[in-house]
Coordinates of C-alpha atoms in Angstrom, one line a residue:
Chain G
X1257 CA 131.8 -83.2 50.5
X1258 CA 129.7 -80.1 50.7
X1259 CA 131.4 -77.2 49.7
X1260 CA 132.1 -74.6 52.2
X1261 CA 130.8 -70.9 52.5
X1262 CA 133.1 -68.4 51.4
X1263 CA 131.5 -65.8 53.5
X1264 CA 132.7 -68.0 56.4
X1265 CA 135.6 -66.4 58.4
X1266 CA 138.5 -68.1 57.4
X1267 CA 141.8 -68.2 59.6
X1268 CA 144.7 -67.7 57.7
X1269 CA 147.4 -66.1 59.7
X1270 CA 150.7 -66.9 60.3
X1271 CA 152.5 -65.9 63.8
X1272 CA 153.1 -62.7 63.2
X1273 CA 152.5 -59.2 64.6
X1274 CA 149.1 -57.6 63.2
X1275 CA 149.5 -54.9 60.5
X1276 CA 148.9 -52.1 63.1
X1277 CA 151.5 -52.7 65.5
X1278 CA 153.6 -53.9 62.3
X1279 CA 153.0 -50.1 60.8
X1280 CA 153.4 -48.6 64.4
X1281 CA 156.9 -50.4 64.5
X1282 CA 157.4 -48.8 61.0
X1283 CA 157.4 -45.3 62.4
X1284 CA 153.8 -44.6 60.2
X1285 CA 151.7 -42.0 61.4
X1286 CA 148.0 -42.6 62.3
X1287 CA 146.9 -40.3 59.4
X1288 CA 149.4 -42.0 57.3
X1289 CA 147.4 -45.6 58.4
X1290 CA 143.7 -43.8 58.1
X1291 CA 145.1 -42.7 54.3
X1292 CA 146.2 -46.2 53.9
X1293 CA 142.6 -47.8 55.3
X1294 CA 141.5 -45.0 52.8
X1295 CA 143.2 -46.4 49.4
X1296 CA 142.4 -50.3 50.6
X1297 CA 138.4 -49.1 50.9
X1298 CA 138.0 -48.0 47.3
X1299 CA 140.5 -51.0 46.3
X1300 CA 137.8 -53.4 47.5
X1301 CA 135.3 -51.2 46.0
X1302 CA 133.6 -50.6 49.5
X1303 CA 131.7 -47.1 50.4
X1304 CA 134.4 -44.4 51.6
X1305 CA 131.5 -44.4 54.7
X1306 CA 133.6 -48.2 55.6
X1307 CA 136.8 -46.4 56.1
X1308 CA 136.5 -46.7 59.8
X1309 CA 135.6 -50.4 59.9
X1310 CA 138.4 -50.9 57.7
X1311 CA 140.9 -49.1 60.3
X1312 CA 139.6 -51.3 62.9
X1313 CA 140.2 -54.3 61.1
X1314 CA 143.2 -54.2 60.0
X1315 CA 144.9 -52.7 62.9
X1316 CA 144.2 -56.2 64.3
X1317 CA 144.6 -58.1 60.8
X1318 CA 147.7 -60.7 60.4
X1319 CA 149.7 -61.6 57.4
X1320 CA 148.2 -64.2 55.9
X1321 CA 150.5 -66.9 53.9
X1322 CA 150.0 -66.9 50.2
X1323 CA 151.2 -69.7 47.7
X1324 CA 150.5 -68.9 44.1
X1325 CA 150.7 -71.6 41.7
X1326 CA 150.9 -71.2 37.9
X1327 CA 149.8 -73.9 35.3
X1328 CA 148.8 -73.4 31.9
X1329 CA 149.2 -69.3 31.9
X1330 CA 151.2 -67.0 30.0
X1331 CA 152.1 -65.2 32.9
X1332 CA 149.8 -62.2 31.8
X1333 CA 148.0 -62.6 35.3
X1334 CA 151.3 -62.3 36.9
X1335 CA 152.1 -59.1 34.8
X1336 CA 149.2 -57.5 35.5
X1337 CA 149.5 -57.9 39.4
X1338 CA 152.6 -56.3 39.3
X1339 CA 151.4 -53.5 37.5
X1340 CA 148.8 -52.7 40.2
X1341 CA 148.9 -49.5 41.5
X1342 CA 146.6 -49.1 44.7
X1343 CA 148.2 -49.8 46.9
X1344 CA 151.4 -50.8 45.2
X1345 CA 151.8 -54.0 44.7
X1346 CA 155.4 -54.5 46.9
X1347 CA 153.9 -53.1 49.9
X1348 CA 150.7 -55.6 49.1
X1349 CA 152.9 -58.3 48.8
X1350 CA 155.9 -57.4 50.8
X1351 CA 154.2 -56.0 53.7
X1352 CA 150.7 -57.4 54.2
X1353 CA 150.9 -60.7 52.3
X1354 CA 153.4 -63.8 53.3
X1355 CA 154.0 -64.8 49.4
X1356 CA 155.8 -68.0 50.1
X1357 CA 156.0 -69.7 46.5
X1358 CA 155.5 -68.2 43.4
X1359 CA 157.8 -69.7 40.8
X1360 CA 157.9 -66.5 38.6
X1361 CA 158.7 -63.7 41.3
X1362 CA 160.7 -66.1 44.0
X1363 CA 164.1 -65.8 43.9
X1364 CA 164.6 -69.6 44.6
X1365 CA 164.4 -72.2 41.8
X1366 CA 164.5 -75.9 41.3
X1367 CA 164.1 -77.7 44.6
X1368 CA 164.2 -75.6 47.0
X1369 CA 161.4 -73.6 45.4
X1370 CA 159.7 -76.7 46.1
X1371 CA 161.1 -76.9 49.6
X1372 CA 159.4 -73.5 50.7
X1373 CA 156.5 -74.5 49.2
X1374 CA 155.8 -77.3 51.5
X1375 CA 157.3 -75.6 54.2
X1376 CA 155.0 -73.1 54.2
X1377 CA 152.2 -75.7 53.6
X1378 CA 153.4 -77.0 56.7
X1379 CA 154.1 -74.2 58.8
X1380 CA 150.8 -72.9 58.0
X1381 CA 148.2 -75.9 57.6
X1382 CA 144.7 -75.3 57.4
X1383 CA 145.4 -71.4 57.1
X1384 CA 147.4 -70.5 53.9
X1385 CA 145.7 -69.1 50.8
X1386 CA 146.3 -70.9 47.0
X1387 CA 146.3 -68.5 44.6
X1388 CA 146.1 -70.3 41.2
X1389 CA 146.8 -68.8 37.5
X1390 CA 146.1 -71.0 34.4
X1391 CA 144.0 -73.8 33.4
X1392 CA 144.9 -77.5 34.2
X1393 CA 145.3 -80.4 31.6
X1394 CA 143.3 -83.8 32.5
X1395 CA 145.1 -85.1 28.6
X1396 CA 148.3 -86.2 28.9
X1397 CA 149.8 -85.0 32.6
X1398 CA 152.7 -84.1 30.4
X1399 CA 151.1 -80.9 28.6
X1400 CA 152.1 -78.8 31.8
X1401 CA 154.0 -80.0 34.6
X1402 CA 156.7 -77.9 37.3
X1403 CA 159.7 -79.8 38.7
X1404 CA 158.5 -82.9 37.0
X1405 CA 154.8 -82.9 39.1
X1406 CA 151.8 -83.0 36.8
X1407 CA 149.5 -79.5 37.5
X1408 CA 146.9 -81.3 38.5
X1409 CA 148.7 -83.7 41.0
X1410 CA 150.5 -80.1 42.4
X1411 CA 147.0 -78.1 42.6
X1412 CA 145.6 -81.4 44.9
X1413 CA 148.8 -81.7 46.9
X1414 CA 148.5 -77.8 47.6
X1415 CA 145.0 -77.5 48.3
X1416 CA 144.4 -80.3 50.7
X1417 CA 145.2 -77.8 53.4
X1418 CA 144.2 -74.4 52.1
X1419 CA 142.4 -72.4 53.9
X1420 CA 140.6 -71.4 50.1
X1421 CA 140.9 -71.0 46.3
X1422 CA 141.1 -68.0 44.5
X1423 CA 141.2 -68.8 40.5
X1424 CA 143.0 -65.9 38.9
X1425 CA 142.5 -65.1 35.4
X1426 CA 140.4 -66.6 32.8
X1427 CA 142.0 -69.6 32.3
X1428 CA 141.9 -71.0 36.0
X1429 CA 138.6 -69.6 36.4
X1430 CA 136.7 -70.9 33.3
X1431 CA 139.5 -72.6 31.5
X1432 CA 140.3 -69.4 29.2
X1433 CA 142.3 -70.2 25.8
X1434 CA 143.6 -73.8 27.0
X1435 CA 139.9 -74.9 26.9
X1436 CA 138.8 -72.9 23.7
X1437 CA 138.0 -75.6 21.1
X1438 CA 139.1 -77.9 20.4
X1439 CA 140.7 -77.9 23.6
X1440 CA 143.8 -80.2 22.8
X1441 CA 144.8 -80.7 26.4
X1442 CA 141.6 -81.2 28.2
X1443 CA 142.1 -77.9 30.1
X1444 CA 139.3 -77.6 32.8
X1445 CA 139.6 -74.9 35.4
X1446 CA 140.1 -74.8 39.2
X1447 CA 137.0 -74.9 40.0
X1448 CA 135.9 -78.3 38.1
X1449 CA 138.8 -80.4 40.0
X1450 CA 138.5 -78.3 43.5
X1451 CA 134.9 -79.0 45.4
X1452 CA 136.1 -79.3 48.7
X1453 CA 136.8 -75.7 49.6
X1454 CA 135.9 -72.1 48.8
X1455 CA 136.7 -71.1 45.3
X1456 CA 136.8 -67.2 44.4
X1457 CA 137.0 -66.8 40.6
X1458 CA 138.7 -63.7 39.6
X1459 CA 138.5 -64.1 35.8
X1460 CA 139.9 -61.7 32.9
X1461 CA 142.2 -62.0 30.4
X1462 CA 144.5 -60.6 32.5
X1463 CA 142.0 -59.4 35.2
X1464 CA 142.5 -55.7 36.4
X1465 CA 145.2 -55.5 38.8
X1466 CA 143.5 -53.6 41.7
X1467 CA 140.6 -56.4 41.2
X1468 CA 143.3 -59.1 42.2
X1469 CA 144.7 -57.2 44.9
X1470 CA 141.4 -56.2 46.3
X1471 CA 140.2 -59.7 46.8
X1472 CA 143.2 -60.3 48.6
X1473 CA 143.3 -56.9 50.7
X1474 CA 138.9 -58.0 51.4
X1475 CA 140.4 -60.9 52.7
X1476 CA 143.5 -59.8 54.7
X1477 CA 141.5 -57.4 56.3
X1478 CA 138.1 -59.0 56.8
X1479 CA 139.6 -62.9 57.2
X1480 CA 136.7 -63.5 54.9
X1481 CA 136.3 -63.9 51.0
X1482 CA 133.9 -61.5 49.6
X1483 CA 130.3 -62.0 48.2
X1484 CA 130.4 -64.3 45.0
X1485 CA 127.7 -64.1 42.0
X1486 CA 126.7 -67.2 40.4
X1487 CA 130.2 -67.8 38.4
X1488 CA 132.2 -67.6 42.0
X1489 CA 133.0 -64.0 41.0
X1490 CA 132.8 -61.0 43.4
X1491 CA 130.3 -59.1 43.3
X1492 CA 131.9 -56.0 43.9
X1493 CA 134.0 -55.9 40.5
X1494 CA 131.5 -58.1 38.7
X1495 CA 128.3 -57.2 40.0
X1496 CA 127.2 -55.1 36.6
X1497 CA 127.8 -55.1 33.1
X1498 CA 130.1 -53.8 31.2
X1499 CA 127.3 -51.6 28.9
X1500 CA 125.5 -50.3 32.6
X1501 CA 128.7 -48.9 33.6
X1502 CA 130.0 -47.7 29.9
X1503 CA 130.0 -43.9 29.8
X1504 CA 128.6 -44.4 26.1
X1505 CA 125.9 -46.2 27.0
X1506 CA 124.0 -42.9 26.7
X1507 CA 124.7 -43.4 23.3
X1508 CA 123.0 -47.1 22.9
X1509 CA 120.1 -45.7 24.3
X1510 CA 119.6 -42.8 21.6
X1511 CA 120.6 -45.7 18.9
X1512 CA 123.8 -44.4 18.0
X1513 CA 126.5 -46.8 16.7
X1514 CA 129.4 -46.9 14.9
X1515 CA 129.1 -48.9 12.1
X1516 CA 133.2 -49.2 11.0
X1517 CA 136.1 -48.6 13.0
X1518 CA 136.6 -45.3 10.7
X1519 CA 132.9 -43.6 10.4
X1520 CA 131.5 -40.5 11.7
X1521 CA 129.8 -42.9 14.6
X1522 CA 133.4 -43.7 15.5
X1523 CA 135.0 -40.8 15.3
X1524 CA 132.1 -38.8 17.4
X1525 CA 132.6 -41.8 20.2
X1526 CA 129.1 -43.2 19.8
X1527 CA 128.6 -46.9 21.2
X1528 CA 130.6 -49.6 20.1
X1529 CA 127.7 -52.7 19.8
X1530 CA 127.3 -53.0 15.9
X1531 CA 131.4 -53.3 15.9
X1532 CA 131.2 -56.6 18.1
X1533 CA 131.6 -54.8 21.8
X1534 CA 130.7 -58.1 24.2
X1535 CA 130.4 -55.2 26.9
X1536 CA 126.1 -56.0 27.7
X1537 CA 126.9 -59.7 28.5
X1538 CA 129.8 -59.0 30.0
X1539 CA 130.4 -58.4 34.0
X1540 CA 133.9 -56.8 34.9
X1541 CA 134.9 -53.5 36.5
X1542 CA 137.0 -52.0 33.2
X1543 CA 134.7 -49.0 33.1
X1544 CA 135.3 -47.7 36.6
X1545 CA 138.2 -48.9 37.8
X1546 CA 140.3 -48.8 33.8
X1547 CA 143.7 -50.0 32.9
X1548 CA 147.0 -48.5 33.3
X1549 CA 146.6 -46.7 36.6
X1550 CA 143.4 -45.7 35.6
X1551 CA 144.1 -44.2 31.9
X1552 CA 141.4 -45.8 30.1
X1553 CA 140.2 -49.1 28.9
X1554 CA 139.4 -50.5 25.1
X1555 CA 135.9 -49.2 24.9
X1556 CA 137.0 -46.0 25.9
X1557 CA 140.2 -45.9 23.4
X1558 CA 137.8 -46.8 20.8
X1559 CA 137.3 -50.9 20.2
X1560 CA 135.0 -53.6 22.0
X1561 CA 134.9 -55.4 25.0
X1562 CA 136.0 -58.7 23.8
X1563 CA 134.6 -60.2 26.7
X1564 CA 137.0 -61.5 28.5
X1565 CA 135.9 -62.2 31.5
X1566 CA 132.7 -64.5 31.1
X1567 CA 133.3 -68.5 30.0
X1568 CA 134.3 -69.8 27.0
X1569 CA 135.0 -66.1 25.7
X1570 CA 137.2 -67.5 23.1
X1571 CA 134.4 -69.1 21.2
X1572 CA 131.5 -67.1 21.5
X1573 CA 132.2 -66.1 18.0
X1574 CA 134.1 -63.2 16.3
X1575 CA 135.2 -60.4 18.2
X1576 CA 133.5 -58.2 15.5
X1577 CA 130.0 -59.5 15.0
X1578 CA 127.3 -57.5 16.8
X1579 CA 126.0 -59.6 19.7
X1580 CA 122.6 -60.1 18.0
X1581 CA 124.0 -61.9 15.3
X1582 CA 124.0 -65.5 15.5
X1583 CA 127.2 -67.9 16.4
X1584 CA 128.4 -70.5 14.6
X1585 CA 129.8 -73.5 16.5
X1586 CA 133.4 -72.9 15.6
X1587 CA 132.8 -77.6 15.9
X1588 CA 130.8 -77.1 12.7
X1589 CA 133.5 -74.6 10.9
X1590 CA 136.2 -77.0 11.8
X1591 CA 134.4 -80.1 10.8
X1592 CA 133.3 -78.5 7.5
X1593 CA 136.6 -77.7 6.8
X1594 CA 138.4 -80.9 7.7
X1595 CA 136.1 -82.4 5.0
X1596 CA 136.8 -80.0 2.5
X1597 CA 140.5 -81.2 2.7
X1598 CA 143.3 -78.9 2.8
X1599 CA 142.5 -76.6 -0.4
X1600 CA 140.0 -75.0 0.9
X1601 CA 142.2 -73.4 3.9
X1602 CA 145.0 -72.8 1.1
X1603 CA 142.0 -71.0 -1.3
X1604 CA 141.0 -68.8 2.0
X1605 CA 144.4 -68.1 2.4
X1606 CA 144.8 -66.5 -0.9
X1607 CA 141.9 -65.0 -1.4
X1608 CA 142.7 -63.1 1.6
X1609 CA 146.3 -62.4 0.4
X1610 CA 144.7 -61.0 -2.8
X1611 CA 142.0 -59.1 -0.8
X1612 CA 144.7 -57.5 1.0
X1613 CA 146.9 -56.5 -1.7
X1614 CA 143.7 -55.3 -3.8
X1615 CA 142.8 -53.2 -0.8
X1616 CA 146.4 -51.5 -0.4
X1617 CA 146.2 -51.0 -3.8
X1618 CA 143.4 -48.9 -4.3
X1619 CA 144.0 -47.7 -0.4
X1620 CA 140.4 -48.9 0.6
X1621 CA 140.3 -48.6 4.5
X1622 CA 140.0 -51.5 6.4
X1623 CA 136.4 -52.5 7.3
X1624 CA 135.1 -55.4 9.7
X1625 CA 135.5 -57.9 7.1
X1626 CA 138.9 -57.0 7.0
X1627 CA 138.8 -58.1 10.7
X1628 CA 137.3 -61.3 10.1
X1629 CA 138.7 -64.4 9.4
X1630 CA 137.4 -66.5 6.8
X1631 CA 139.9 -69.1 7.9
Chain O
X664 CA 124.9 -11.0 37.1
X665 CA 127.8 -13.6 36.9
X666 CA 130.2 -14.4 39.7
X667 CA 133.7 -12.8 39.7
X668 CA 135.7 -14.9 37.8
X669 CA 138.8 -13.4 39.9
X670 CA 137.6 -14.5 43.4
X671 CA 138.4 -17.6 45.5
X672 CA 135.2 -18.9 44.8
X673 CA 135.5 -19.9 41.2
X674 CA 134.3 -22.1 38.8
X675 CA 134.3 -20.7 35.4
X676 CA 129.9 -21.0 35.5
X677 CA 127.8 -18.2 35.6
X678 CA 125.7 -18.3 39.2
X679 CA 122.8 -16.3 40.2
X680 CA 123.6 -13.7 42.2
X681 CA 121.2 -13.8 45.5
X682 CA 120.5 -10.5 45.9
X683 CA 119.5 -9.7 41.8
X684 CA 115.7 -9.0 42.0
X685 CA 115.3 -10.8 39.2
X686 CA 118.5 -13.5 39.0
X687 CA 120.1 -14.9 36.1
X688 CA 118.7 -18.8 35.3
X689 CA 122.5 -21.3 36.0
X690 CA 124.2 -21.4 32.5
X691 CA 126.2 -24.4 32.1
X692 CA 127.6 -27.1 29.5
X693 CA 127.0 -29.5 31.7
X694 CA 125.4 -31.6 29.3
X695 CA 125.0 -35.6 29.5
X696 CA 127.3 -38.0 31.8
X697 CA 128.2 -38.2 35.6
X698 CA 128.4 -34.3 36.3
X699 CA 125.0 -33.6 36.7
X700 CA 124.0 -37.0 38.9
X701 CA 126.9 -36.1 41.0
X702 CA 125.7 -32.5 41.4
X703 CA 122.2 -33.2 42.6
X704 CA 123.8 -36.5 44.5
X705 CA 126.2 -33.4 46.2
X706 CA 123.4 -30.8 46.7
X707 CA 121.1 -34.3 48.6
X708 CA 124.5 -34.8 50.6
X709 CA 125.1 -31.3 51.5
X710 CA 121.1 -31.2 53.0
X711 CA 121.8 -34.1 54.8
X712 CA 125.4 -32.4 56.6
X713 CA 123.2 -29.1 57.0
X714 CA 120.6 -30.3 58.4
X715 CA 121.4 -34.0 60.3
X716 CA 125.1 -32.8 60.8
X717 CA 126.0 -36.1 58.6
X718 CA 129.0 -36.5 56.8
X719 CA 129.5 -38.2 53.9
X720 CA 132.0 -39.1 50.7
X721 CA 131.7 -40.4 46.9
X722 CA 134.5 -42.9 45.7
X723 CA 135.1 -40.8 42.8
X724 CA 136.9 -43.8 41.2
X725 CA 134.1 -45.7 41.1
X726 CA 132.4 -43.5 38.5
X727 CA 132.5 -44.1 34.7
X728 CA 133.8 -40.9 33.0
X729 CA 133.9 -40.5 29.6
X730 CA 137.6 -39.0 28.6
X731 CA 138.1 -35.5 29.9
X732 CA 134.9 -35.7 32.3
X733 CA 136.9 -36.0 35.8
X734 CA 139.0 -32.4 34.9
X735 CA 135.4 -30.6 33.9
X736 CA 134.2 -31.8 37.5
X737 CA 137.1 -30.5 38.9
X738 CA 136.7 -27.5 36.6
X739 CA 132.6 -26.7 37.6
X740 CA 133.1 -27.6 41.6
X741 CA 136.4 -25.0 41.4
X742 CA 138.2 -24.0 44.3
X743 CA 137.8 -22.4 47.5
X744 CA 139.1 -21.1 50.3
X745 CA 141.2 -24.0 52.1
X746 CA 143.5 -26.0 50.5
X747 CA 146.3 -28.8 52.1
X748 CA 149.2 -30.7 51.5
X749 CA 149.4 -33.6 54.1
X750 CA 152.5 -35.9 53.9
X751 CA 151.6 -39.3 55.1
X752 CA 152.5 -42.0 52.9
X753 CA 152.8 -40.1 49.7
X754 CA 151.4 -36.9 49.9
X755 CA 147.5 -35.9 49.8
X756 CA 145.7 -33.0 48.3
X757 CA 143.2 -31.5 50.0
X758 CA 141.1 -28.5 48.9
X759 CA 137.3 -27.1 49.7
X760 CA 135.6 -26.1 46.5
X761 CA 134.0 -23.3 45.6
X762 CA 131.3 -25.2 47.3
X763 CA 131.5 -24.6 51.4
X764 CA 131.5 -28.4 52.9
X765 CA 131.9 -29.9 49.6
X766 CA 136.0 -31.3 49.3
X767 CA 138.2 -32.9 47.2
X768 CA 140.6 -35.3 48.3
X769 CA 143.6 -37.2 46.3
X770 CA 145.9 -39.3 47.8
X771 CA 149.0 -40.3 46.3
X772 CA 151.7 -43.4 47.1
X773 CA 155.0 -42.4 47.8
X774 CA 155.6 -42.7 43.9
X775 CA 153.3 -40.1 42.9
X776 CA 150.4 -42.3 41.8
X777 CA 146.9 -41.6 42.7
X778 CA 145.9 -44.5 44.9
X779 CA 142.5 -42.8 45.6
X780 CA 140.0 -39.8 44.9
X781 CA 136.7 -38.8 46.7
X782 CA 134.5 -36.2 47.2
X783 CA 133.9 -35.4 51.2
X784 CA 130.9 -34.0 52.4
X785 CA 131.5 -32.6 55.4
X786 CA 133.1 -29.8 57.9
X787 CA 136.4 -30.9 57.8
X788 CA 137.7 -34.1 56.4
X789 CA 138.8 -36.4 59.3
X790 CA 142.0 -37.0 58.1
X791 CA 143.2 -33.2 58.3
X792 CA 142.4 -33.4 62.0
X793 CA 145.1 -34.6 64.5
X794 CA 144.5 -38.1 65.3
X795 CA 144.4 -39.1 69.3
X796 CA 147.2 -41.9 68.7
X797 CA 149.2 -39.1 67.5
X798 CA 148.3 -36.7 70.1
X799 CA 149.3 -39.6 72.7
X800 CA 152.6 -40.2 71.3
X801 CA 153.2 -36.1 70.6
X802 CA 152.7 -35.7 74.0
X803 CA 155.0 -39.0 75.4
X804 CA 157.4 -37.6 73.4
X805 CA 157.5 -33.9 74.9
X806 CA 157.7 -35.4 78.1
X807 CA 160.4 -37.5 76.9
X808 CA 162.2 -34.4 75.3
X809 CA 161.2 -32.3 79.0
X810 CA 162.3 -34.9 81.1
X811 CA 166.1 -35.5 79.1
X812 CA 166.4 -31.0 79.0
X813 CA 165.8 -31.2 82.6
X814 CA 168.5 -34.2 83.1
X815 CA 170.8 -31.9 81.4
X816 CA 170.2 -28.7 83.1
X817 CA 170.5 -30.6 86.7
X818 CA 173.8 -32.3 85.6
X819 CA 174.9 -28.7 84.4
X820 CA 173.9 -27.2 87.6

């Protein structure tokens, strides 16, 4: 089945009033709605010039009915939504999103959990959104199931009459750290087992909150998904680099680098490549939009990108070595060690023991190969 | 000749004064980053409301600064004549720099978090003017408020 366009208007609303007459009921003042339309432009990364589209649309836009579905996670995704500040998350959720399941934030458990879920699948065929966190196992269905259904047989069940997909985090995006070698429970993500409908990858390890509310507001008020790049990501958050967008990349352009964590290069803020930053290959919105309600993000508090948001993150080598360095399968590493039995492992162990304690000795400070592991 | 320091229209830079015969080249510490970029991207937009009587914004959150860059912006456009408080969902901050038609706008969540920060180009930013939906339901409601006080008097007469 071919898979549909994502820039397709979608219908996805429930019975309800639209969000205009809903904030009309609510006593809220025009200005208070244009300051609203405001916040939700630059949450979806629009030009302020759209502000007035925006309006238009959702004055008329209708609560569309979310389930959200979590499989092999660890709940960071979760956590990070519900630290999003713009707009806050409650009135996202609350007010302008019909969150019908979500086994972490409902209040119901057990069966009737369940029981709203299909409910709502019902009530709302062909229209509701699946928002999925967390990679799915294709090993034994036991690795990862809720009320006794296997992730997999839950995510088909779901999706058969979902309006569209939108993978949240890393691991239901590109498999995240389920899938990094050797991948003991066959993790694949979302978008290898769903072809039949849009998919929006919204990857990150978590991903920035207002990134995951954004996508939801483009589509709440638009009735659309937003335009995808190659990976299913939106372009908007991931349409540049990392490094383009880095306020030291002035720095990488006169070839200044930090060499150690603890050098002059650090100290004076110069760029972060010869450390291991991932931030030229990597496409996410951390240097705009930052962490923690806009405080910073790691480049800027003084380590690399890690990457976190392209695939298979977890095994493109250390975190540490400069990108022009070359990776070595971590398959080889293991494979070489496996034949070198078990002393070999137990020698790295203590040689890093005894490194350690030789370097608190003498106080030496901690250099990359402190950060490496030889094991 | 630098700018008085003490007057409305401050920024803490030295400007040329206009009528100097022979005026005093800009000093600043502008140095690298956004600021610059964003000057000559504001001196394009003010043209363009000047001369085409276009308005236009900058989602300032959609910038990388470097640490501390965001305050020297706010500290070399400095403040002008108007400034506003508006209480709509969380309050907003409104103020005119020390550059005529060049504003700066924060809006907050009923929380006190920033949900949003530009840069408006233009006469007055739209949302400091009454809206007409407000207007309509000011004026339903005076009628309503006219036509109750005249009830009253009638059943006091």
């Amino acid at each position: 089945m071919t898979k549909p366009d994502a820039q397709q208007p979608i219908s996805t609303v429930t019975d309800t009033p639209t969000l205009g007459e809903m904030l009309q009921q609510q006593g809220i003042s025009r200005r208070g709605f244009l300051k609203f339309c405001t916040a939700m432009t630059s949450l979806m990364a629009l030009p302020p010039t759209a502000v007035s589209a925006v309006a238009s649309a959702l004055s008329q836009a209708k609560r569309p009915s979310v389930i959200w579905l979590s499989f092999q996670e660890c709940t960071g995704c979760t956590e990070s939504l519900t630290r999003s500040h713009a707009p806050t998350v409650e009135s996202l959720i609350l007010g302008q999103v019909s969150l019908d399941y979500h086994h972490t934030l409902q209040a119901a458990s057990g069966n009737a959990a369940e029981e709203a879920r299909h409910a709502a699948m019902e009530a709302n065929k062909g229209q509701y959104l699946v928002v999925v966190d967390g990679s799915l196992p294709l090993g034994n269905p036991g690795y990862s199931t809720i009320a006794g259904i296997s992730n997999v047989e839950m995510l088909k069940e779901t999706v058969e009459h979902a309006a569209a997909v939108i993978a949240v985090g890393s691991c239901a995006a590109f498999g995240g750290l389920p899938m990094a070698s050797p991948n003991p429970t066959g993790a694949v993500s979302v978008g290898e087992l769903v072809k039949d409908k849009p998919v929006v990858n919204v990857p990150g390890c978590p991903p920035i909150p207002v990134v995951i509310t954004g996508v939801l507001a483009h589509f709440l008020t638009f009735g659309e998904l937003p335009a995808l790049d190659e990976l299913g990501r939106p372009l908007s958050y991931y349409g540049d680099s990392i490094h383009d967008r880095c306020y030291r990349r002035t720095f990488y352009d006169q070839g200044k680098f930090a060499e150690t964590f603890d050098d002059e290069g650090a100290r004076k803020g110069w760029c972060l490549f010869k450390v291991g930053c991932k931030g030229p290959v990597t496409h996410n919105a951390c240097a705009t939009l930052k962490w923690n309600d806009g405080a910073s993000f790691p480049i800027q508090s003084g380590h690399g990108c890690l990457g976190c948001s392209e695939p298979k993150f977890w095994d493109a080598g250390s975190f540490y070595s400069p990108l022009s360095s070359p990776v070595l399968p971590v398959g080889t590493v293991a494979a070489g060690a496996l034949a070198a039995g078990a002393a070999v492992g137990a020698a790295a162990g203590w040689h890093n023991r005894h490194q350690t304690a030789a370097a608190r000795q003498t106080h030496e400070k901690a250099g990359l190969e402190d950060l490496e592991k030889s094991s | 000749m630098t700018a008085d320091l003490s007057t409305p229209r401050s920024n803490g830079l030295s400007v040329p004064d206009s009528t100097s015969e022979s005026p005093t080249p800009i000093e600043s510490d502008l140095g690298f980053g956004n600021i610059r970029p964003l000057l000559f991207q504001l001196s394009e937009a003010l043209n363009v409301l000047v001369a085409d009587n276009v308005s236009s914004a900058i989602d300032l959150r959609s910038m990388p600064f470097s640490p501390g860059e965001e305050s020297e912006l706010k500290r070399v456009l400095g403040n002008g004549e108007v400034s506003a408080l508006l209480k709509a969902l969380g309050e907003t901050e409104l103020w005119e720099t020390a550059y005529p038609g060049v504003w700066w706008v924060e809006h907050r969540n009923p929380e006190g978090e920033r949900i949003a920060q530009s840069l408006e180009i233009t006469w007055v930013p739209d949302i400091l003017k009454s809206q007409p939906e407000d207007v309509q339901a000011a004026r339903q409601r005076l009628n309503e408020l006219l036509r109750i006080s005249g009830e009253n008097l009638h059943d006091k007469a």
